[in-house]
PDB file of C-alpha atoms and ligand atoms in Angstrom:
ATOM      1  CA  UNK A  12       0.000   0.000   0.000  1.00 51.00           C
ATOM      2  CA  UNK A  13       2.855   2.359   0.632  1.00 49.00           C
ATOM      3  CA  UNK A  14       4.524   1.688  -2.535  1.00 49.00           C
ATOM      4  CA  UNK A  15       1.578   2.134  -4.260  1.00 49.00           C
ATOM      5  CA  UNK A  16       0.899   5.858  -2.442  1.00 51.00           C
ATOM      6  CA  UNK A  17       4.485   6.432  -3.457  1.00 52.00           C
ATOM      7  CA  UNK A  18       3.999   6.266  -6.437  1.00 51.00           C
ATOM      8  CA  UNK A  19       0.430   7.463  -7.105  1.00 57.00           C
ATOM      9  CA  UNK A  20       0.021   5.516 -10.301  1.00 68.00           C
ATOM     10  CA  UNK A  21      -2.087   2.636 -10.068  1.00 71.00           C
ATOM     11  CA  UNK A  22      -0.701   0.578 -13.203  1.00 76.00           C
ATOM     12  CA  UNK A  23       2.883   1.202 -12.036  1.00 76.00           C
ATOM     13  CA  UNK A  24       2.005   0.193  -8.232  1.00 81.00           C
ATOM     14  CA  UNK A  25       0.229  -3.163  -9.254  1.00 82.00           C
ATOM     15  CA  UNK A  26       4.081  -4.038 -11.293  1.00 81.00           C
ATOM     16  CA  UNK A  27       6.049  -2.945  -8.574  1.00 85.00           C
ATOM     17  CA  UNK A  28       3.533  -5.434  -5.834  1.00 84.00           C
ATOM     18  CA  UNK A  29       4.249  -8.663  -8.344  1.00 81.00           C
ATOM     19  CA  UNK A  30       7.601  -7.882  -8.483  1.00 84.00           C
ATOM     20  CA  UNK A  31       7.923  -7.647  -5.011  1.00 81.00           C
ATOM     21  CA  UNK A  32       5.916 -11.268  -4.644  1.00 84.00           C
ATOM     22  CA  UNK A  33       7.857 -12.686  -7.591  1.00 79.00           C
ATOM     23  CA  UNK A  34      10.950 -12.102  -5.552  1.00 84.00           C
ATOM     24  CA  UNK A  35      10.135 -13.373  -2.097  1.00 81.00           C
ATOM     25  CA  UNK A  36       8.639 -16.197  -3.809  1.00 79.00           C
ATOM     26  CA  UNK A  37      11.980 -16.497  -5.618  1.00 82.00           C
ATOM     27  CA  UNK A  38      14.108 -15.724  -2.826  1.00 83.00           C
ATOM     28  CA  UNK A  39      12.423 -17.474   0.321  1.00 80.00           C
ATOM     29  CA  UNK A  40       9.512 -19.944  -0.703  1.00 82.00           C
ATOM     30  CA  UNK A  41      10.406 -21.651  -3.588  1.00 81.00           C
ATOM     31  CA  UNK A  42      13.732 -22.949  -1.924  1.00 86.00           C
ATOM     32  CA  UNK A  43      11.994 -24.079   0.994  1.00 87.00           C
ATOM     33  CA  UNK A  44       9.635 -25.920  -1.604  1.00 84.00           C
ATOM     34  CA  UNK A  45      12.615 -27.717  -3.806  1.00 86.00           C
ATOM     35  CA  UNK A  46      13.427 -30.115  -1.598  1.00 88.00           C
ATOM     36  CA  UNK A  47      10.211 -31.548  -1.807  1.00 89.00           C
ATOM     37  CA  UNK A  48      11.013 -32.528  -5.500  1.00 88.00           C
ATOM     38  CA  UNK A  49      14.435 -33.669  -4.790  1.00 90.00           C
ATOM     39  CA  UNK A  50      16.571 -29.932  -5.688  1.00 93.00           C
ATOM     40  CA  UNK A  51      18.402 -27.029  -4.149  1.00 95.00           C
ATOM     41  CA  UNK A  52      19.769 -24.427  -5.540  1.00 95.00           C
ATOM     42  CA  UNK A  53      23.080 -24.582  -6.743  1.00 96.00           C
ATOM     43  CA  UNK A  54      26.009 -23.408  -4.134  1.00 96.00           C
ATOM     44  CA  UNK A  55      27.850 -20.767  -4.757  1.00 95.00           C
ATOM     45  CA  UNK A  56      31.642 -20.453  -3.204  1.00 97.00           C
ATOM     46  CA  UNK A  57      35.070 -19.091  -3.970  1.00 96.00           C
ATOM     47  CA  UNK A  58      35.525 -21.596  -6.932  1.00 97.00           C
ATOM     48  CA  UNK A  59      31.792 -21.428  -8.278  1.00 98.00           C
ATOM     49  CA  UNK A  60      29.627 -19.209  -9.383  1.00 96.00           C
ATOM     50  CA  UNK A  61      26.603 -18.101 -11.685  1.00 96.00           C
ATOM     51  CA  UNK A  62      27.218 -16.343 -14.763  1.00 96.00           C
ATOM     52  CA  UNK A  63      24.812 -14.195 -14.019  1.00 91.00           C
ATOM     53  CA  UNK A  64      21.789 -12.837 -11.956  1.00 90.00           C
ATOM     54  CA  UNK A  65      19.503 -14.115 -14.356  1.00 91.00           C
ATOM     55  CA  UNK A  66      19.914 -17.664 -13.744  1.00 92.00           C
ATOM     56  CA  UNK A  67      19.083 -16.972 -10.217  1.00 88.00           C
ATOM     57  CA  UNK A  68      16.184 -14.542 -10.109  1.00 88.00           C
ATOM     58  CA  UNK A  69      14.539 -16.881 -13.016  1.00 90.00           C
ATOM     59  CA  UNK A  70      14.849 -19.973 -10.653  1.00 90.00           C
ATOM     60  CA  UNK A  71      17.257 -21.703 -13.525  1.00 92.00           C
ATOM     61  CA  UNK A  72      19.446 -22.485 -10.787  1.00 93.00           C
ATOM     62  CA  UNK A  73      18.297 -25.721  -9.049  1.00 94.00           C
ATOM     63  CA  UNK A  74      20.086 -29.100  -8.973  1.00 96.00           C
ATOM     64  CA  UNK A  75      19.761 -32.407  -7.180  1.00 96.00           C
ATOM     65  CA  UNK A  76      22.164 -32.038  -4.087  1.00 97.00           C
ATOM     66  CA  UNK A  77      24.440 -34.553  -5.381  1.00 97.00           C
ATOM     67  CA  UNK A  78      25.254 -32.161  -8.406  1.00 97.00           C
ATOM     68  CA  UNK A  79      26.155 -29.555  -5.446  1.00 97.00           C
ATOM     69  CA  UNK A  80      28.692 -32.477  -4.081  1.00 98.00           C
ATOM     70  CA  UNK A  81      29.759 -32.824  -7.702  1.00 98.00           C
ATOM     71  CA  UNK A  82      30.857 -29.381  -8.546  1.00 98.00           C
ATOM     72  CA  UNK A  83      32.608 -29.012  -5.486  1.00 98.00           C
ATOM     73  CA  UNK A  84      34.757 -32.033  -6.219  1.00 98.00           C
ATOM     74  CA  UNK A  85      35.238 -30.853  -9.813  1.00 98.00           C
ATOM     75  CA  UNK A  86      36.389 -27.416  -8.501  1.00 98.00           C
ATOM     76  CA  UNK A  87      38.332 -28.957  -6.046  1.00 98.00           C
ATOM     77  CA  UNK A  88      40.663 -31.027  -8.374  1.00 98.00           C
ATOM     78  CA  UNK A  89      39.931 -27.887 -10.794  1.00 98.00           C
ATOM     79  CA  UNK A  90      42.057 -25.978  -8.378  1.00 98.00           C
ATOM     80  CA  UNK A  91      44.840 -28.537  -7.860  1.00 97.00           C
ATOM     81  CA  UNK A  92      45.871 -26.864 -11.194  1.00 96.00           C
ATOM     82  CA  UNK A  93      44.561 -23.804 -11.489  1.00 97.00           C
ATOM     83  CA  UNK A  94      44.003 -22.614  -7.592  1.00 97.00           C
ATOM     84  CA  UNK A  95      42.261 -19.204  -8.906  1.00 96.00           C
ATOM     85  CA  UNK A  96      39.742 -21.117 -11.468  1.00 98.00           C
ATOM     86  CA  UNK A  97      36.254 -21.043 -11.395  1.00 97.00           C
ATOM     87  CA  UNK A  98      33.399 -23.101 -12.737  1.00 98.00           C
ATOM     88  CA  UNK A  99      30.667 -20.665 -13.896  1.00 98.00           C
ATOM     89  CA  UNK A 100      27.215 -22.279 -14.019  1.00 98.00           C
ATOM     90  CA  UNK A 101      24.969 -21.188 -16.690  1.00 97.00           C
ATOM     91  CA  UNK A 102      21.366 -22.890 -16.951  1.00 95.00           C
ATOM     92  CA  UNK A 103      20.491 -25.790 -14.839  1.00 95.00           C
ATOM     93  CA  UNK A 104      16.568 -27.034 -13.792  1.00 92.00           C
ATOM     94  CA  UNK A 105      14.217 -25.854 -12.657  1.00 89.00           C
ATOM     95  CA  UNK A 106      13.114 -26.141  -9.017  1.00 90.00           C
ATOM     96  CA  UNK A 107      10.024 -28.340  -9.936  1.00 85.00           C
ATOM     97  CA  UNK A 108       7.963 -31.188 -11.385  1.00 75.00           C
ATOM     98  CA  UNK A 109      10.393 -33.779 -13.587  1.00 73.00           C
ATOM     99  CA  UNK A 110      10.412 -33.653 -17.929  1.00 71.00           C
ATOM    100  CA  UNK A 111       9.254 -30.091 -17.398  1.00 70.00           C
ATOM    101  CA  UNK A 112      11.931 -28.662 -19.933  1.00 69.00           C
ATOM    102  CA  UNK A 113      13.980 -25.656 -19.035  1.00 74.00           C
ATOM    103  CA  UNK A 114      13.743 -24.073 -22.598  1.00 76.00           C
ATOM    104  CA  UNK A 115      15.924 -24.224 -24.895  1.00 73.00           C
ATOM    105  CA  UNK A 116      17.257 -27.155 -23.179  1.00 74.00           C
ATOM    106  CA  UNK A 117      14.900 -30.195 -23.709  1.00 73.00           C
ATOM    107  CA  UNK A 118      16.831 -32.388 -21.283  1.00 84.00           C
ATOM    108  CA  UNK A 119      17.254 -30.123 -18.342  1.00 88.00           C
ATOM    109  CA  UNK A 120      14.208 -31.313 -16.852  1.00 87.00           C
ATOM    110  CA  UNK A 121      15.223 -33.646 -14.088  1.00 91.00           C
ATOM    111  CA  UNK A 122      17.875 -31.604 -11.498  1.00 93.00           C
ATOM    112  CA  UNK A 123      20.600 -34.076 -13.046  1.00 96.00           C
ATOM    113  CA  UNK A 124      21.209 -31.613 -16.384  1.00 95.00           C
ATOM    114  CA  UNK A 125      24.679 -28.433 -15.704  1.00 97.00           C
ATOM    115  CA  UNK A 126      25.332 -25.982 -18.017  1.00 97.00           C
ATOM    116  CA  UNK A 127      28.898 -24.779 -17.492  1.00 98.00           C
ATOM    117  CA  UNK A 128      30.885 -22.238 -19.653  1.00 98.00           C
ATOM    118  CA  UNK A 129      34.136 -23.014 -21.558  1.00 98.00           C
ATOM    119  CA  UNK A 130      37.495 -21.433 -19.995  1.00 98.00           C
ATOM    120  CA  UNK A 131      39.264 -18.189 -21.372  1.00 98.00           C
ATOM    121  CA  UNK A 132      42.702 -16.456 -21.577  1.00 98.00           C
ATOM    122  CA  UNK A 133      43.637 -12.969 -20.971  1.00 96.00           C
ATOM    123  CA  UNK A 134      47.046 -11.934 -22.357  1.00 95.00           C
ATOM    124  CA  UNK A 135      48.075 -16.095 -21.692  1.00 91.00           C
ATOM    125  CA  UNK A 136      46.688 -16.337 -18.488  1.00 96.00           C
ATOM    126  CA  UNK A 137      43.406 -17.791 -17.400  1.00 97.00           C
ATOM    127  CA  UNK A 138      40.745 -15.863 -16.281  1.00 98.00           C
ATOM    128  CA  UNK A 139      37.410 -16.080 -15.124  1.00 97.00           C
ATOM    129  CA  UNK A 140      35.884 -13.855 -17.454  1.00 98.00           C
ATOM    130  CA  UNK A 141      33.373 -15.092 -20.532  1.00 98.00           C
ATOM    131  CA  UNK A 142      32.892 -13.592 -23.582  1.00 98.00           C
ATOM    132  CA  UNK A 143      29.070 -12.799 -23.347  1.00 97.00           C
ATOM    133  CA  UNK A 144      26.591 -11.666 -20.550  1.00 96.00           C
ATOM    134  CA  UNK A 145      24.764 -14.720 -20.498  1.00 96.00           C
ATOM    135  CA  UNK A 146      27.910 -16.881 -20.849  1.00 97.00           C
ATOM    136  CA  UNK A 147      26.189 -18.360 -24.182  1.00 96.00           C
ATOM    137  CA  UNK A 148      26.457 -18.032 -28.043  1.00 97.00           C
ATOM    138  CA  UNK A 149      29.963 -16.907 -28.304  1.00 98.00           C
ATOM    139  CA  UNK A 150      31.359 -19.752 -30.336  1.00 98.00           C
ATOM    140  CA  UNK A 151      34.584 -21.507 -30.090  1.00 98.00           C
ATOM    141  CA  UNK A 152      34.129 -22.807 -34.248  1.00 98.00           C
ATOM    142  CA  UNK A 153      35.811 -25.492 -36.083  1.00 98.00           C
ATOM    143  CA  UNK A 154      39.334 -24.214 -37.634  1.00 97.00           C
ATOM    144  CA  UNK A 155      39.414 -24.882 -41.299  1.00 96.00           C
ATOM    145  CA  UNK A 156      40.506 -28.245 -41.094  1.00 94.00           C
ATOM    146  CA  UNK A 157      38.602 -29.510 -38.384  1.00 97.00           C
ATOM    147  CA  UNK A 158      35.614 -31.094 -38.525  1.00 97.00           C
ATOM    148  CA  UNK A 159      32.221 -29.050 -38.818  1.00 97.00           C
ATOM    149  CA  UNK A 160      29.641 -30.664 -37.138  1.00 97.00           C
ATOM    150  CA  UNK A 161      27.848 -27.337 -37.201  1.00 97.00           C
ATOM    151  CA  UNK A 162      27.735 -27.729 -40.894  1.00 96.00           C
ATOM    152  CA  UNK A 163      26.241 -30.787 -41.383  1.00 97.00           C
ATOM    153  CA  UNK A 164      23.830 -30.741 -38.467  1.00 97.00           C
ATOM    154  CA  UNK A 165      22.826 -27.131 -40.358  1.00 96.00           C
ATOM    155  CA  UNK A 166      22.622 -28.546 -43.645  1.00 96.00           C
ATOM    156  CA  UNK A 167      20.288 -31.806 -42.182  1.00 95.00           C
ATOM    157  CA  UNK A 168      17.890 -28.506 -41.091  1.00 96.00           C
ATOM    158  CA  UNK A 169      17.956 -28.209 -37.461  1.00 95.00           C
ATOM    159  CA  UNK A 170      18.086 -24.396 -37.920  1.00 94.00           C
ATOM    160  CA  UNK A 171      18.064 -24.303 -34.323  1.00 93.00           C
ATOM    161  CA  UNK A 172      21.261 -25.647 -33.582  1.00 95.00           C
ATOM    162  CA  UNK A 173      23.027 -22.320 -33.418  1.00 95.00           C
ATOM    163  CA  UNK A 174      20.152 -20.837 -31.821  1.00 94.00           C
ATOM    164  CA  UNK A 175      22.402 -19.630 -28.648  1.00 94.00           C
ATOM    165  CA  UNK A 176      24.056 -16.780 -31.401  1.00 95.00           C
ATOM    166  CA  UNK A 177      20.823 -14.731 -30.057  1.00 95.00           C
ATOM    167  CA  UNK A 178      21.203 -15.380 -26.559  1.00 93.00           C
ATOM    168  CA  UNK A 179      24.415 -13.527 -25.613  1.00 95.00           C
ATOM    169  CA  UNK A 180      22.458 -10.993 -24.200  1.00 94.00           C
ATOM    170  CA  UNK A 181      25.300  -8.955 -25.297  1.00 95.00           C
ATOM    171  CA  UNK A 182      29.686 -10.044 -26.079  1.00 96.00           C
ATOM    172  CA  UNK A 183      31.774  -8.569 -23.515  1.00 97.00           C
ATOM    173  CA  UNK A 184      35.882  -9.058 -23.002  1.00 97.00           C
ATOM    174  CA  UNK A 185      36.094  -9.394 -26.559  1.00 96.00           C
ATOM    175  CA  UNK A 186      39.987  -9.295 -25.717  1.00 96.00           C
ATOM    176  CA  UNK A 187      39.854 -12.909 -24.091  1.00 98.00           C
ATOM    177  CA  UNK A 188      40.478 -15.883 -25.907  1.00 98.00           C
ATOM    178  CA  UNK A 189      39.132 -19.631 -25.375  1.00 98.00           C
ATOM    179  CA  UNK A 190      41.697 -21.407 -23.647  1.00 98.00           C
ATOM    180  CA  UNK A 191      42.689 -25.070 -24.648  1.00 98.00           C
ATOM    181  CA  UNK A 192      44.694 -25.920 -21.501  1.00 97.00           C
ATOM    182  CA  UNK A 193      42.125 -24.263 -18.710  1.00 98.00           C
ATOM    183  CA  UNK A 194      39.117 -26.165 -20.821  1.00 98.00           C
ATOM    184  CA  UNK A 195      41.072 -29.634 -20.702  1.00 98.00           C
ATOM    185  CA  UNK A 196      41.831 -29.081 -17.118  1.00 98.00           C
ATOM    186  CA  UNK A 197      37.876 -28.677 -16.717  1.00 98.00           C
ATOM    187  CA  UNK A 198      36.961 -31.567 -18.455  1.00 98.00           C
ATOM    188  CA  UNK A 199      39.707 -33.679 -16.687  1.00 98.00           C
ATOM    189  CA  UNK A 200      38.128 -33.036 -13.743  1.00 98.00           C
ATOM    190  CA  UNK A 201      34.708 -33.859 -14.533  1.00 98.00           C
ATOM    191  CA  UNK A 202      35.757 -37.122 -15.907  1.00 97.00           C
ATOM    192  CA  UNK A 203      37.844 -38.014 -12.919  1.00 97.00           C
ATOM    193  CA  UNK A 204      34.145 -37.998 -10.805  1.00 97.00           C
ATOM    194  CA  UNK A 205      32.351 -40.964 -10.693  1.00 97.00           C
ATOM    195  CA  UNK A 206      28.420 -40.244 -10.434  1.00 97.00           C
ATOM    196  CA  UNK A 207      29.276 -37.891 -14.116  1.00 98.00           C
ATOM    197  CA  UNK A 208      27.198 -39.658 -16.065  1.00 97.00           C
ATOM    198  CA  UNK A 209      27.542 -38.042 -19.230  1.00 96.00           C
ATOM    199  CA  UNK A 210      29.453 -34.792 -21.189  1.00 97.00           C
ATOM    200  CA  UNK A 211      28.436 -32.949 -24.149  1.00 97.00           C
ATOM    201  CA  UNK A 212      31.105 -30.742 -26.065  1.00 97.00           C
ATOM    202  CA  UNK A 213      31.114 -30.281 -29.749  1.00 97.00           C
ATOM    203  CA  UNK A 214      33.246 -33.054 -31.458  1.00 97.00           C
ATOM    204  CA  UNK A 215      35.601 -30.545 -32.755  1.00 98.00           C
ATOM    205  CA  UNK A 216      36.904 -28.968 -29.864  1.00 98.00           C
ATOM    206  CA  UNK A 217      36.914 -32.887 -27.920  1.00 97.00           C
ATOM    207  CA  UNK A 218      39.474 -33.840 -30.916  1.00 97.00           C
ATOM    208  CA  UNK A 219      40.875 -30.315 -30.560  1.00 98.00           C
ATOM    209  CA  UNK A 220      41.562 -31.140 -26.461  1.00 98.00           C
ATOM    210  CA  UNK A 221      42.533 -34.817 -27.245  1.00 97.00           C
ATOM    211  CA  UNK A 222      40.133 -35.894 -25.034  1.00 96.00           C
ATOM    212  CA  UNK A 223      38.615 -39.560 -25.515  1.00 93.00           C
ATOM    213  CA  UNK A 224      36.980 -40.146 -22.468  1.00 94.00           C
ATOM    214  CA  UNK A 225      33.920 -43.181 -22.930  1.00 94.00           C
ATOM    215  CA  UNK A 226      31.666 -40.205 -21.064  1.00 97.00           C
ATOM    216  CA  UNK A 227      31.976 -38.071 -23.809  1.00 97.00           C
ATOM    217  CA  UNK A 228      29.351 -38.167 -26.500  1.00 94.00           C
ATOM    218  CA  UNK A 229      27.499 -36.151 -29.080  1.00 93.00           C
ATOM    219  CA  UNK A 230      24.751 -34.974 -28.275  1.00 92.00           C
ATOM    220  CA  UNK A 231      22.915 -34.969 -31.629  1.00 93.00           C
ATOM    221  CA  UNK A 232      21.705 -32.339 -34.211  1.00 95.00           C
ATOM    222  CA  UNK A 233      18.618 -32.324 -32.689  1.00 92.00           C
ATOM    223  CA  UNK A 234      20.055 -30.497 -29.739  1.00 92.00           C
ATOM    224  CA  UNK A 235      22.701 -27.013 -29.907  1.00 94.00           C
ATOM    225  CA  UNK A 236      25.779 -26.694 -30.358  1.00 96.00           C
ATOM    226  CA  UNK A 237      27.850 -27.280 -27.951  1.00 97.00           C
ATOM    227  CA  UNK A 238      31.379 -24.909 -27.921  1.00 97.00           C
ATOM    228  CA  UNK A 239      30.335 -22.432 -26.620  1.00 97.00           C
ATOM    229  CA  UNK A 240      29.414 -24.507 -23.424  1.00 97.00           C
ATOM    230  CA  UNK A 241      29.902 -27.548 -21.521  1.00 98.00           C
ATOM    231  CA  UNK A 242      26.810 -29.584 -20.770  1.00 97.00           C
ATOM    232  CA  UNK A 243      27.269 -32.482 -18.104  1.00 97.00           C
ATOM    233  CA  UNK A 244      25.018 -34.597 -16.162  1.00 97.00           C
ATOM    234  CA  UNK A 245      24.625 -37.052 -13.417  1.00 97.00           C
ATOM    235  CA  UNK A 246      24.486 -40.472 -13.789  1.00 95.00           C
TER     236      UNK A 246
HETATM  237 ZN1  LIG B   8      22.809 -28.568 -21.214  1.00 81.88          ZN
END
């Protein structure tokens, strides 16, 4: 009532109330309602973080608690290497209901399903910054000798397998570069972890890494593309 005789506008008061519900809801009732279907939010910590806000005040952000266990052992041997690394979480599940998708993802829809982003370079080093706001559709292509998945899953007509190049929500540190030695670090320590059940990158940049790990697979035209992200899952 006060915020709506502070600002004497009906229309803008009624706005300002559901975003003030929204966010309660977001912030202190739907966690306390997760557990019920078998999720928490993801937990952030010196080696892990969202991307962004977004993921967080959209509820894009909950896991099953052993994906919570799982990224801090993955950060943990992460750091072995790299002690200033850190995995950045992009979208995950949502807090409810299972096989209710967490668009454009059709498979994060059970609290098993991470998005994480790649690792960058700044002037040789790594760094924790990404290349885009929302941490997606900044690619990490095929060279011209590699092979071009993106191509052929194009040319087969899933248009939408690039459909991340409108989701940047704008590029940013357009002076980083993907690093090769920071990603293979990642993805050594998600295969190290036993409940990982499975790993999407694009085939190009797995050859690229010389990674041949069983867990690795294609994910399939039908899906995006995946190097501009790393998808992984629990068994
Ligand atoms: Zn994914």
């Amino acid at each position: 009532m006060i915020v709506l005789l502070l600002f004497g506008n009906m229309k803008f008061g009624k706005y300002i109330l559901f975003l003030g519900i929204y966010l309660i809801c977001t912030y202190f009732v739907v966690p306390r309602v997760a557990p019920l279907f078998g999720r928490e939010r993801l937990i952030s910590s010196e080696s892990i973080a969202s991307q962004s806000l977004f993921y967080r005040i959209t509820n894009r952000n909950y896991v099953r608690p052993e994906m919570n266990v799982l990224l801090s052992d993955i950060a943990s041997e992460l750091n072995k290497k790299y002690p200033k690394a850190k995995i950045t979480c992009l979208d995950a599940n949502f807090p409810f209901i299972n096989k209710f998708p967490l668009l454009p993802h059709l498979s994060h829809n059970d609290g098993k399903k991470l998005d994480i982003s790649l690792m960058y370079e700044w002037k040789g080093a790594l760094t924790n910054k990404k290349p885009s706001v929302s941490g997606y559709g900044i690619f990490e292509g095929p060279k011209p000798k590699e092979y071009d998945q993106i191509k052929k899953c194009k040319a087969n007509g899933d248009w939408q397998y690039d459909i991340q190049k409108y989701m940047t929500l704008g590029p940013i540190n357009k002076d980083i570069k993907f690093s090769e030695k920071g990603t293979k670090a990642l993805l050594n320590a998600i295969l190290k972890q036993p409940t990982v059940g499975k790993v999407f990158i694009e085939p190009h940049l797995k050859h690229r890494l010389g990674l041949k790990h069983e867990k690795i697979r294609f994910h399939g035209c039908q899906a995006v593309r995946h190097d501009d992200h790393i998808h992984l899952q629990l068994k």
